[in-house]
Coordinates of C-alpha atoms in Angstrom, one line a residue:
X903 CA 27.5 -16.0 -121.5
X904 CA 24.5 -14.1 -120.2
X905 CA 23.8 -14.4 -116.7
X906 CA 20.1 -14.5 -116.9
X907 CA 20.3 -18.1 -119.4
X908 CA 20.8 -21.5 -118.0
X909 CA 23.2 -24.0 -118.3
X910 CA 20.8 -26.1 -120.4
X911 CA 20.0 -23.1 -122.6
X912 CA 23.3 -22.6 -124.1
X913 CA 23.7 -26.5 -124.6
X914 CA 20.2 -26.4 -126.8
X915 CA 21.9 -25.4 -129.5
X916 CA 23.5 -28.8 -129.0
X917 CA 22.2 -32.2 -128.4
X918 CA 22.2 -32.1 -124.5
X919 CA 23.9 -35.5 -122.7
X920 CA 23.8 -36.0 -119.2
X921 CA 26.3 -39.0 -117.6
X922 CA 24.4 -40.4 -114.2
X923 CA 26.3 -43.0 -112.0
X924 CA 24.7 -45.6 -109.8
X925 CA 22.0 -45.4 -112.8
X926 CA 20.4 -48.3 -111.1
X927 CA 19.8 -47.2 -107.8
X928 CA 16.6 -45.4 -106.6
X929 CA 17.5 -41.9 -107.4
X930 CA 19.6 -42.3 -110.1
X931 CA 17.2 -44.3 -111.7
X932 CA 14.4 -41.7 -111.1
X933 CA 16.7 -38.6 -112.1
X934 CA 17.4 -41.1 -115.8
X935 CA 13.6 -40.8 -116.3
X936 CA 13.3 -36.8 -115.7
X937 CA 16.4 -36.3 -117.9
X938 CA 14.5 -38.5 -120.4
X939 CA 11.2 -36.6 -119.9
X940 CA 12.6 -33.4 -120.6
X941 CA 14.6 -35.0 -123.7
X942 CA 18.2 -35.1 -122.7
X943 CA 20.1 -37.8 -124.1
X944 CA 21.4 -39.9 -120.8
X945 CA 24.9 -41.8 -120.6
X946 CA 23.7 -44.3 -117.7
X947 CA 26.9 -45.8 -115.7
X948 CA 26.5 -48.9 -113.6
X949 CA 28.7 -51.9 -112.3
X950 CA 27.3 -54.7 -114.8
X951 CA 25.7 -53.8 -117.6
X952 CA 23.9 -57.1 -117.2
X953 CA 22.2 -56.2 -114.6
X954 CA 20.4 -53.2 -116.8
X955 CA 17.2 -54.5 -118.4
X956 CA 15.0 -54.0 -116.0
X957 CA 16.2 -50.4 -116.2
X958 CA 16.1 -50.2 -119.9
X959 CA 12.5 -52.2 -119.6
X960 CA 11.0 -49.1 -117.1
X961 CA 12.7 -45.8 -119.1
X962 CA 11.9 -47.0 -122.3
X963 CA 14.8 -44.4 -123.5
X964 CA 15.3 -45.7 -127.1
X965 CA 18.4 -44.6 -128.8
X966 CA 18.3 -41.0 -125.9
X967 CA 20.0 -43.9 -123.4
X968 CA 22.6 -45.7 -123.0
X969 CA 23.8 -48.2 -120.8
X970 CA 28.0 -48.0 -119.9
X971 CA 29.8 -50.0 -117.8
X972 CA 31.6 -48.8 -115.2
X973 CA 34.0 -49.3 -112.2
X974 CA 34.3 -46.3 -109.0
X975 CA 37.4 -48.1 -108.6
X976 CA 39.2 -48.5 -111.6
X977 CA 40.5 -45.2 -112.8
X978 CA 39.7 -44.3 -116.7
X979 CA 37.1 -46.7 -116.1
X980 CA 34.2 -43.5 -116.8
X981 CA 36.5 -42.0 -119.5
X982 CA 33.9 -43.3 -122.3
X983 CA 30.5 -42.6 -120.7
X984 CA 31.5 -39.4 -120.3
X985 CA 32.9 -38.6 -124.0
X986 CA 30.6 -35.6 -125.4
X987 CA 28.7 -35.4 -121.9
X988 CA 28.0 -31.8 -120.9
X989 CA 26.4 -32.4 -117.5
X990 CA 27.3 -35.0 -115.1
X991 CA 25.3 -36.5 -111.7
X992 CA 27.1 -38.4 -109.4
X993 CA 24.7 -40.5 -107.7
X994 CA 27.0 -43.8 -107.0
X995 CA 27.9 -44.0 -103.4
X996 CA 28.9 -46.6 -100.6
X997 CA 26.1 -47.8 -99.4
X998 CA 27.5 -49.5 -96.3
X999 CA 26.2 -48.7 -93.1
X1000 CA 28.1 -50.7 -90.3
X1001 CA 26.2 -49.9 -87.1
X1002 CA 28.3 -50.0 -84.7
X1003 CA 32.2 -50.8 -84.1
X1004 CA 31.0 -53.8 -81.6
X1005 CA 28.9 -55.6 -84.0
X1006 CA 31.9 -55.0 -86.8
X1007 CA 34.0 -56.3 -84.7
X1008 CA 31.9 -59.6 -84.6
X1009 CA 31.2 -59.6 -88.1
X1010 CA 35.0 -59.3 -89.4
X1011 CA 36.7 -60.4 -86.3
X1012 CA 34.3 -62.9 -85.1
X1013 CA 37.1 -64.2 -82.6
X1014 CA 38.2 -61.2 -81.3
X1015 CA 37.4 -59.8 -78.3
X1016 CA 35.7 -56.2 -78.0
X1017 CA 38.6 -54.0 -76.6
X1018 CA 40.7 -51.0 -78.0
X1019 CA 42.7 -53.1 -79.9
X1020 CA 40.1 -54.7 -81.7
X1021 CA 38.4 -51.2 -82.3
X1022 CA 42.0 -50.0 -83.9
X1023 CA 41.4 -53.2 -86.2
X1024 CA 37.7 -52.4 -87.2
X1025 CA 38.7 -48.6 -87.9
X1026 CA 41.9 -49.5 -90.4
X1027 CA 39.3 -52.0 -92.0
X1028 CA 36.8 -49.0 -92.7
X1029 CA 39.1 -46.6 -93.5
X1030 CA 41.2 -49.1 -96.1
X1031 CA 38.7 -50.9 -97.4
X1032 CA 35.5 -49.1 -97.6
X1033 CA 36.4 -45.3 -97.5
X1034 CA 39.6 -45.1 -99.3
X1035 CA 38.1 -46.8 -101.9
X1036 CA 35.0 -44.3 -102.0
X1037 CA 37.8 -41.5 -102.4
X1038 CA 39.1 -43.2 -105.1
X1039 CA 35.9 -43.5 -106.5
X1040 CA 34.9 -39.8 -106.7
X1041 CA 38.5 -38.9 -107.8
X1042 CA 38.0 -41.5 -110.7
X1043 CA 34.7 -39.8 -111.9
X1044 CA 36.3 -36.4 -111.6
X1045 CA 39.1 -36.9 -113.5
X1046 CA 37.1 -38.5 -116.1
X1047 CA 35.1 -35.1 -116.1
X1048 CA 38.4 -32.9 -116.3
X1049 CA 39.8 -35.2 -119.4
X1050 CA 36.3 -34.8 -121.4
X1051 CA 37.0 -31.4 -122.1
X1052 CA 33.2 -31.4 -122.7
X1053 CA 31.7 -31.4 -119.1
X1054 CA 30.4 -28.5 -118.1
X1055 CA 29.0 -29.1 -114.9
X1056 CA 28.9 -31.8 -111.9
X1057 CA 26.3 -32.1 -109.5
X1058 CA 27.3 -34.3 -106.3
X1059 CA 25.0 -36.0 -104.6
X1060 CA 26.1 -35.9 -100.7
X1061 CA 23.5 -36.7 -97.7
X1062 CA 21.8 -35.0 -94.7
X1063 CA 23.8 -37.7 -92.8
X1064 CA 26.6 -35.1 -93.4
X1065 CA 24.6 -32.4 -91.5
X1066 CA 23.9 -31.8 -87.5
X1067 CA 21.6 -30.1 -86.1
X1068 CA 23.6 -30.0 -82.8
X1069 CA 26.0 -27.4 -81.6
X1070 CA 29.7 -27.8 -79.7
X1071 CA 27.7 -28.3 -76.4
X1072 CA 25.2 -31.0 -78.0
X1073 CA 22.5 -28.8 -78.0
X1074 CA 20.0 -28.7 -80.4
X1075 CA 20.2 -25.5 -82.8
X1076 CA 16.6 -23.7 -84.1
X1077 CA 18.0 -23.5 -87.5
X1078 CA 20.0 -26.0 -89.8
X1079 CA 21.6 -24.8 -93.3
X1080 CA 25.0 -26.5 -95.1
X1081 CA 26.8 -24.9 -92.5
X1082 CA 25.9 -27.4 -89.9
X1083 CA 28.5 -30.2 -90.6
X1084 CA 29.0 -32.8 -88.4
X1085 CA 32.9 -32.8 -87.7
X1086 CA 34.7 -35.9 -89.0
X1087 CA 36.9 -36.6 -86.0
X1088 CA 33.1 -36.5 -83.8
X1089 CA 32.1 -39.2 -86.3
X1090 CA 35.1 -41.6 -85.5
X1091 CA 35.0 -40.9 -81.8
X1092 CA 31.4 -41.9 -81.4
X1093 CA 30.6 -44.5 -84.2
X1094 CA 26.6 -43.6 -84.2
X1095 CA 24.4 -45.6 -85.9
X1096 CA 25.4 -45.6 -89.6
X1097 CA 28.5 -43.9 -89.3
X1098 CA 30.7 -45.5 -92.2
X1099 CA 28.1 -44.4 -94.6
X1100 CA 28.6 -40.9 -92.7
X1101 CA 32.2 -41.0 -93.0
X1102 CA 32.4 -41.9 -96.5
X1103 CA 29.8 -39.1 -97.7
X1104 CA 31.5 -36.4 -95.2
X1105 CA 35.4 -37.4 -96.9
X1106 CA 33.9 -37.7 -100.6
X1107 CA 32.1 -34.6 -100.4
X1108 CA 35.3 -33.1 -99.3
X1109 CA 37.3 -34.3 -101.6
X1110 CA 35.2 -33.9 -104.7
X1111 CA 35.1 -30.1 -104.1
X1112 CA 38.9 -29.8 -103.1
X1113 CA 39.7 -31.6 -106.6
X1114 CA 37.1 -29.7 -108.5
X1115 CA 38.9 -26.7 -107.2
X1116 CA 42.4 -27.8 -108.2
X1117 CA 40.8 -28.7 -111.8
X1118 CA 38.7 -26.1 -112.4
X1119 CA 35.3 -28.0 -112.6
X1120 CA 31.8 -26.5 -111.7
X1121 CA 30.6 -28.9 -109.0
X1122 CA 27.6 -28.0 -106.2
X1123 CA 26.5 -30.4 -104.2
X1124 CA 22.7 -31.4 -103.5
X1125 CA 21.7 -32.8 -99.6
X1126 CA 18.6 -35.0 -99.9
X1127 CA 17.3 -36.4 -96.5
X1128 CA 14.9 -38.9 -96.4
X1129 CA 14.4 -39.8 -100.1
X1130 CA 11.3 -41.7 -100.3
X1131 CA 7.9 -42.1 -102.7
X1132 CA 7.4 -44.2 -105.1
X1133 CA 10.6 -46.5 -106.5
X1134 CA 11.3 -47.9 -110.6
X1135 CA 14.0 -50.5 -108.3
X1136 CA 12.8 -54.3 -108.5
X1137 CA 13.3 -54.2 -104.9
X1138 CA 12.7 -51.8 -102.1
X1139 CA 15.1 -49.0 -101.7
X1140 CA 17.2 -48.6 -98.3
X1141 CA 15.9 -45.2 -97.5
X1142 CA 12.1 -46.2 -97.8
X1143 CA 12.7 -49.4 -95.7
X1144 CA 14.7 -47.0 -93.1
X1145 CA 11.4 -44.3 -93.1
X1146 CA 9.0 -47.6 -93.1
X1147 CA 10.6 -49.1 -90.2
X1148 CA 8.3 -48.1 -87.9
X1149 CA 5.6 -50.0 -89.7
X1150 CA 8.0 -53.1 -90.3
X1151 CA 9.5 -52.7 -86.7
X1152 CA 12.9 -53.9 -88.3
X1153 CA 15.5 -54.0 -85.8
X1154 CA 18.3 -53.1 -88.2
X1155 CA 16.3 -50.3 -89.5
X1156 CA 15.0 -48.3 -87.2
X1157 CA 17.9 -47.4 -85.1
X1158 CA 19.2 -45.4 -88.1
X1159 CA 15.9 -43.7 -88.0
X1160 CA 16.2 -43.2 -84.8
X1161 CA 19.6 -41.9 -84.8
X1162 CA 18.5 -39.3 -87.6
X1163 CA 16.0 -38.2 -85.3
X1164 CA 18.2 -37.4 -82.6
X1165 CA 21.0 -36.0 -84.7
X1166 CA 18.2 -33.2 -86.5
X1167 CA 15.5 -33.4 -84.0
X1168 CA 13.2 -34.7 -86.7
X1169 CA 13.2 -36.7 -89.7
X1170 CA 13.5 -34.4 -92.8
X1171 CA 12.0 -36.2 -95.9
X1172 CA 11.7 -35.7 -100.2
X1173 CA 10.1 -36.9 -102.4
X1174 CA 12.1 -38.6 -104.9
X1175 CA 11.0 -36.3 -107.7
X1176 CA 11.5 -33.5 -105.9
X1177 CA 15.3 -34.5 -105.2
X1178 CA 15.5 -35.4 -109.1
X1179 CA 13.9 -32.2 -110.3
X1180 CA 16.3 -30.2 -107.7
X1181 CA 19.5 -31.6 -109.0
X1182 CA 18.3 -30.7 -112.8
X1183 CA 17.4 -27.6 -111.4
X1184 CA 21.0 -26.8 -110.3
X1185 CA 22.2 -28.4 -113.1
X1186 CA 20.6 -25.9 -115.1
X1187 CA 21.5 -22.9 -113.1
X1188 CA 24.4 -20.6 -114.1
X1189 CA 24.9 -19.3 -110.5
X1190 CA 24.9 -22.2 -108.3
X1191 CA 27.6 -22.6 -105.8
X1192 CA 28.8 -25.0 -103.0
X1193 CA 25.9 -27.3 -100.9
X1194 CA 22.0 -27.1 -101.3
X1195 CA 19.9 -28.8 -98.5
X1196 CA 17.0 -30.4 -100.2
X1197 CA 14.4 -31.1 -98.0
X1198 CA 10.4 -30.3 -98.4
X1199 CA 9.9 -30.9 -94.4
X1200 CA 10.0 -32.8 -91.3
X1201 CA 8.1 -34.7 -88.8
X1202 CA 9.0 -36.2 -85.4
X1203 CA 9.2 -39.7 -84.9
X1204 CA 6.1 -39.5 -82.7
X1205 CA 4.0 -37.5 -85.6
X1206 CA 5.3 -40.5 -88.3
X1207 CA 4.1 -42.6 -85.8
X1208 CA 0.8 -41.3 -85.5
X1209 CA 0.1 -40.9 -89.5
X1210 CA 1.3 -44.4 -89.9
X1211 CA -1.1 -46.0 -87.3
X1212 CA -4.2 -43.6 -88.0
X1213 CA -3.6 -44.5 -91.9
X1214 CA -2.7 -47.8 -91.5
X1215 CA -4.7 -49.2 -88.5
X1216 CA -3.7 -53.1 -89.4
X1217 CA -0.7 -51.9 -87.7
X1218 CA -1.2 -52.0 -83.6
X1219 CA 0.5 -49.5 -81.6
X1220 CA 2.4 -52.3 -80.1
X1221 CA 4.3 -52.7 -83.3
X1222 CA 6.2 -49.3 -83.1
X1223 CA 8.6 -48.3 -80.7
X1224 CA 9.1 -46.4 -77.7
X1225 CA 10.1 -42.6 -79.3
X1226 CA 12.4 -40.3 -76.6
X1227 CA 10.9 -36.8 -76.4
X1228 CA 12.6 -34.0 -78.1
X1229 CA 11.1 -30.6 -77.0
X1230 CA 13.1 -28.0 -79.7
X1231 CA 12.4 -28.8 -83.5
X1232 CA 15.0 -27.6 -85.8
X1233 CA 13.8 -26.4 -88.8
X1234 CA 16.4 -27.6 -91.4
X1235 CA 16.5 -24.9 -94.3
X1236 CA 16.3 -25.7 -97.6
X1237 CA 16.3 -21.8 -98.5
X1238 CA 19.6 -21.9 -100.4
X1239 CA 17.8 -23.7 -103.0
X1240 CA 14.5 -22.4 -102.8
X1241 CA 15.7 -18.5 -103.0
X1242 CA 17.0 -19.7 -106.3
X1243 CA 13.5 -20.3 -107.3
X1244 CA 12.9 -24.1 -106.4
X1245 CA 9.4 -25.3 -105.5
X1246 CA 8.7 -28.4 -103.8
X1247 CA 6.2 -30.4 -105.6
X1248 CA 5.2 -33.2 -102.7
X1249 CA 4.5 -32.4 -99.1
X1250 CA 5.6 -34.8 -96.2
X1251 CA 2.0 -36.5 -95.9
X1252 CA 2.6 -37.5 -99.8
X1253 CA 5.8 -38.8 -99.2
X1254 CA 4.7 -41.1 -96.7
X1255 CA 1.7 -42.5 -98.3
X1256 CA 3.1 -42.6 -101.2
X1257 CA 6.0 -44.5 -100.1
X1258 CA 3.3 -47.1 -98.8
X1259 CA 0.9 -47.3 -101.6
X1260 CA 3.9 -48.3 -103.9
X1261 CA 5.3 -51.1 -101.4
X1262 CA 2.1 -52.6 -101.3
X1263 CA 0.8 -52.2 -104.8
X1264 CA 4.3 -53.7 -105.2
X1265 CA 3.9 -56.7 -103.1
X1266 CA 7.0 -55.5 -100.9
X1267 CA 4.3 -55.0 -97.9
X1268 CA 1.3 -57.0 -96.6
X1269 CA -1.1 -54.9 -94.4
X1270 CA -1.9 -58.1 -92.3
X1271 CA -0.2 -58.8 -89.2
X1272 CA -0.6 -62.5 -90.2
X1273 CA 1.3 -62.1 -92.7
X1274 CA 5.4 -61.0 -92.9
X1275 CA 5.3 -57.3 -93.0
X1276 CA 8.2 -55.8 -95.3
X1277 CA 9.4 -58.9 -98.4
X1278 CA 13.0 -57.6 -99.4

């Protein structure tokens, strides 16, 4: 095939059908309506198909989409959605977070003591029952993808919770690329804030390249940070109640926000768009290899802070927290994808208030301090 046409090009000929799992979740929902928009015919997995109209209500993709139901963890269980698929975005993930072993510990074990016993206990309970399963999960979609005989290319979605922007000493680096993984035995030692979800994203990543290898299967992976903006969800998505948390002063929240801030020395944001038209991007690239780090900026806790309070003065500045001081910025790189040719659309002063302005116009957020702040 010739180098200089896409993917998508040498599909036109054909009618071009893209499989997205976790169609119902914020970015898979959003990267369903740019495949739609750009006239791709969209095989949309989810867990209950039942649970699809308000989907089907905010695409509007006629006969272009269709809905398919579909388990992570029951093997075959993708075979059908992806019959006659060419292109394939795994957005379905585990979304559990787990703070901290002490407070799983209580949550499971509510009896136990906290000692190194009851730490053992909490770690075989992650490991069997949240990240084997996400294995499984990836595995399941993979194989589904080598049986087709018609996919021609996989796009992972993996997270910039997989990426650190400190070195072996704990220092903080002046650049972060793909390179910069956080090491999986770190992850287990010190439990940070979020650090199932962490686990599972660092292990399926891992695995979903070692079997594409064995198989044969194009797969790169895409790193979104910070996804926010606006939402087609009928409720408010986890990563804009995580960036909002200042405004919301969740106590569940913002330690994960916090922790991000440490880990990278800022908080590196997209715009949902921008994350969707980056996967179709590399979709639709011949030449695309390994992990791409999709992120349009950063800001410091302090700067999101500021914007927030200036913007939304309702909020006092006794409603946000007390931000440690972190002297050395990283810049996190997103030039792997942008030397491709990849623009970012939105800057990080859109994706803020643009996050807000659809909370509100949404009724999710009340700017009255009267009033409860965030409604799930």
């Amino acid at each position: 095939m010739d180098g200089h046409r896409t993917v998508a090009a040498a599909a036109s000929g054909a009618r071009r059908v893209a499989c997205v799992t976790g169609a119902t979740g914020f970015i898979g929902s959003w990267l369903i309506r740019s495949l739609l928009r750009r006239g791709y015919h969209v095989n949309a997995t989810i867990r209950d198909a039942g649970k699809a109209s308000w989907l089907l209500s905010a695409l509007r993709g006629g006969s272009r989409l269709k809905i398919f139901e579909a388990d992570l963890n029951e093997e075959g269980s993708y075979d059908e959605a992806l019959k006659n698929c060419q292109f394939v975005f795994h957005v379905a993930a585990c979304m559990e977070f787990n703070t901290t072993a002490k407070e799983n510990i209580g949550k499971l074990f509510p009896s136990r003591r906290t000692n190194m016993n009851s730490i053992v206990i909490v770690e075989n309970h992650v490991r069997t029952k949240i990240l084997e399963p996400a294995v499984r999960g990836v595995i399941n979609v993979l194989q589904a993808c080598a049986k087709s005989g018609s996919v021609r290319k996989v796009v992972f979605t993996s997270s910039i919770s997989t990426i650190t922007a400190k070195d072996d000493e704990g220092e903080l680096r002046s650049m972060v690329d793909e390179s910069s993984i956080i090491p999986i035995n770190q992850v287990w030692k010190t439990k940070p804030k979020g650090w199932v979800y962490v686990l599972s994203k660092l292990l399926t990543e891992e695995k979903a390249f070692q079997f594409a290898k064995e198989k044969g299967i194009d797969l790169v992976s895409i790193i979104p940070p910070t996804v926010a903006g606006p939402f087609l969800t009928p409720s408010v998505p986890a990563s804009v109640q995580v960036l909002l948390s200042p405004i919301t002063g969740d106590p569940e929240l913002y330690p994960i926000l916090a922790s991000v801030h440490s880990r990278l020395g800022s908080i590196p944001l997209a715009h949902v768009e921008d994350i969707c038209n980056a996967q179709i991007f590399l979709m639709e690239q011949p030449m695309t290899e390994g992990r791409y780090i999709c992120s349009a900026g950063s800001c410091s806790l302090p700067e999101l802070t500021d914007l927030l309070s200036k913007n939304y003065p309702a909020f006092s500045s006794k409603r946000f927290h007390e931000n440690s001081c972190i002297s050395i910025h990283p810049v996190i790189s997103s030039k792997h994808l942008t030397d491709l040719g990849f623009a970012f659309t939105y800057s990080v002063r859109d994706i803020i208030q643009q996050s807000v302005t659809c909370c509100v116009e949404g009724g999710f957020l009340r700017l009255h301090e009267n009033e409860d702040d965030m409604v799930p």
